[in-house]
Each structure stands twice: as C-alpha cells, then as structure tokens.
Amino acid sequence: DAKTTQPPSMDCAEGRAANLPCNHSTISGNEYVYWYRQIHSQGPQYIIHGLKNNETNEMASLIITEDRKSSTLILPHATLRDTAVYYCIVRIASGTYKYIFGTGTRLKVLA
Amino acid sequence: GAVVSQHPSWVICKSGTSVKIECRSLDFQATTMFWYRQFPKQSLMLMATSNEGSKATYEQGVEKDKFLINHASLTLSTLTVTSAHPEDSSFYICSAYPGGFNTEAFFGQGTRLTVV
C-alpha cells in the first residue's frame, strides 16, 4: 500500500504559486520523498526529491516538515502546462527501491 | 534528465495473441526496471520488478505466466502480454532505475494496449 495521502484535486490560478500537500506519517528515517507528475496519457515526469532538508530546482521547491511526516511541493508560478496529476511517493528504502504510487492530486491551473 | 524509451507507443491486437513491449534506457544503465499498468482515471499499479539477468519479482495478484518479463541487459527490459484478452487493455508504463540511494527513477512514455 502507498505510504502517502494527498488531496484528490486542487485548482490554482495561472501565475500564482501552487502548493501541493502530502502526508507521509509512517515514513522511515532513511526513506526519501519523491514527487512526480503525469500529464494525460504520458509517463510520469520526475520533479524533485528530498530526505529531510528543503530542496529547490528549476521546476519546484520541496518543503519537508521537521518531523518528516508531511511535505509540500511548491510550483512558484503555475502555468497552464502544469495542469497534471501530481504524485508524492515515499520510496522503499531497501531491496529494490520500488515506487508505490498513491492516488495523487489532480492540479488544474486556471487561466 | 535521463531518457527511457518505450516501444510501441500504442498497439492493437486480437484476442488470443501475444504482444511484446520494449523498454530501453538510452543514456544510462538500469540496474532495475519496473513495470506498471494504469487504467483510465486511476493511479499506476506496480506489476513487477526486474533486475538484469534475474527472474522478475511480481506483485501480489499479477500472473507471472500472463505477463512475461525479460531483462536481458542493463538497458533493455521487455514485457510480453501472452494470450491477450480485452480485459488486458490498459496503459503499460516502464521505469528504469540507475541505482544508488539518492537517485530517481525515469519513466517511459507508456504503451497503450487495446485488445479487440
């Protein structure tokens, strides 16, 4: 079973920041949090990942709470092309390092 | 980012026939590859994990004789759907993992299988 819970859907105005929350209260100390997004009928696209520190790259920022039980993905200036399903995944920390996908958040960016 | 290529992007086949889907990591070696299937408006469901030169490990409920996985090299894995039926129609997605603890997996663009 997936180790994350996310709201099923969110709307965001174009040009505004999109903040997507994720709960992972059972995360283990050496498990990373990964974010991917999937645009309709395509494979998931990697966005960002982190362990305990906040991370930023050219696509997004990842804020992880100090107790690591939740995180937030921030898209600083959402565009219409950011409309997608966003998946927060806790990667299994041993063995095959497989991803178990949860239900994700369907983000709709509105013009 | 690294590129994972799936082929074909879409395929239509008749009931009872077999279909092979290829997954290639183009610019890195993948120690592990994963196969997922996705039904409309649903999330990705992990089917199996394969390591080069080893037998695939299937998730509970996935028929290994139905979905044959071969991981012949560090850059190629194949999924064969045997004796396909209409209920096997789905979106199949592969993922390739380059190894290392602090790295990400990369996904192919998916294969849309329709069994008629």
XYZ file of C-alpha atoms in Angstrom, chain A:
111
model
C 0.000 0.000 0.000
C 1.030 3.552 -0.666
C 2.528 5.369 2.280
C 1.222 8.783 1.283
C -2.071 10.625 1.268
C -2.861 13.611 -0.924
C -5.961 15.690 -1.624
C -7.661 14.361 -4.750
C -7.818 17.689 -6.550
C -6.782 21.325 -6.387
C -7.197 24.419 -8.509
C -4.663 27.195 -8.904
C -4.762 30.479 -10.787
C -2.217 30.891 -13.549
C 0.820 32.825 -12.363
C 0.200 32.058 -8.714
C 2.109 29.579 -6.580
C 0.656 26.084 -6.383
C 1.176 24.401 -3.023
C 0.513 20.677 -3.056
C 0.491 18.935 0.336
C 1.346 15.339 1.117
C 1.096 13.349 4.328
C 3.539 10.521 4.971
C 3.261 9.971 8.698
C 4.747 6.448 8.640
C 7.900 7.392 6.775
C 11.080 5.731 7.988
C 14.273 7.582 8.747
C 16.091 6.629 5.570
C 13.197 6.893 3.126
C 13.117 9.675 0.595
C 10.114 11.659 -0.574
C 9.758 11.881 -4.347
C 7.423 13.961 -6.463
C 6.404 13.119 -10.000
C 3.700 14.433 -12.239
C 1.768 12.813 -15.045
C 0.237 14.715 -17.876
C -2.587 12.916 -19.604
C -1.527 9.731 -21.428
C 2.172 10.184 -20.750
C 4.651 8.553 -18.408
C 5.345 10.245 -15.073
C 7.889 13.051 -15.097
C 10.345 13.467 -12.246
C 10.093 16.763 -10.376
C 12.126 16.681 -7.182
C 13.031 14.577 -4.176
C 14.391 15.049 -0.669
C 15.243 13.328 2.577
C 14.882 15.906 5.317
C 16.185 19.217 4.034
C 14.204 21.540 1.828
C 15.129 21.245 -1.818
C 14.790 23.512 -4.824
C 15.426 23.014 -8.503
C 14.385 24.709 -11.706
C 10.927 23.173 -11.584
C 9.833 23.359 -7.984
C 10.616 23.544 -4.295
C 10.085 20.803 -1.759
C 9.422 21.679 1.849
C 9.650 18.790 4.326
C 8.494 19.284 7.895
C 10.987 18.777 10.662
C 9.312 15.572 11.842
C 9.229 14.433 8.180
C 5.590 13.409 8.467
C 4.461 15.705 5.700
C 5.778 17.741 2.811
C 4.658 20.374 0.338
C 5.550 20.720 -3.294
C 5.603 24.318 -4.464
C 5.343 25.350 -8.091
C 6.259 29.027 -7.779
C 4.471 30.411 -10.833
C 1.970 27.908 -12.161
C 1.232 27.855 -15.880
C -1.476 26.072 -17.835
C 1.103 23.442 -18.789
C 1.436 22.500 -15.122
C -2.059 21.004 -15.201
C -1.407 17.350 -14.339
C -1.728 14.679 -11.677
C 0.983 15.087 -9.052
C 2.195 12.070 -7.135
C 4.007 12.161 -3.826
C 5.863 8.903 -3.238
C 7.863 7.541 -0.355
C 10.447 5.277 -1.833
C 11.039 1.946 -0.200
C 14.428 2.226 1.451
C 15.735 -1.251 0.870
C 15.802 -4.045 -1.628
C 14.531 -2.930 -4.985
C 13.819 0.729 -4.152
C 10.445 0.448 -5.852
C 7.863 3.220 -6.009
C 4.337 2.584 -4.825
C 2.015 5.212 -6.240
C -0.875 6.639 -4.284
C -3.873 8.324 -5.787
C -2.167 11.670 -6.405
C -3.548 15.214 -6.647
C -5.136 16.401 -9.850
C -3.971 20.007 -10.215
C -5.875 22.224 -12.569
C -4.309 25.575 -13.413
C -6.947 28.098 -14.370
C -6.432 30.945 -16.823
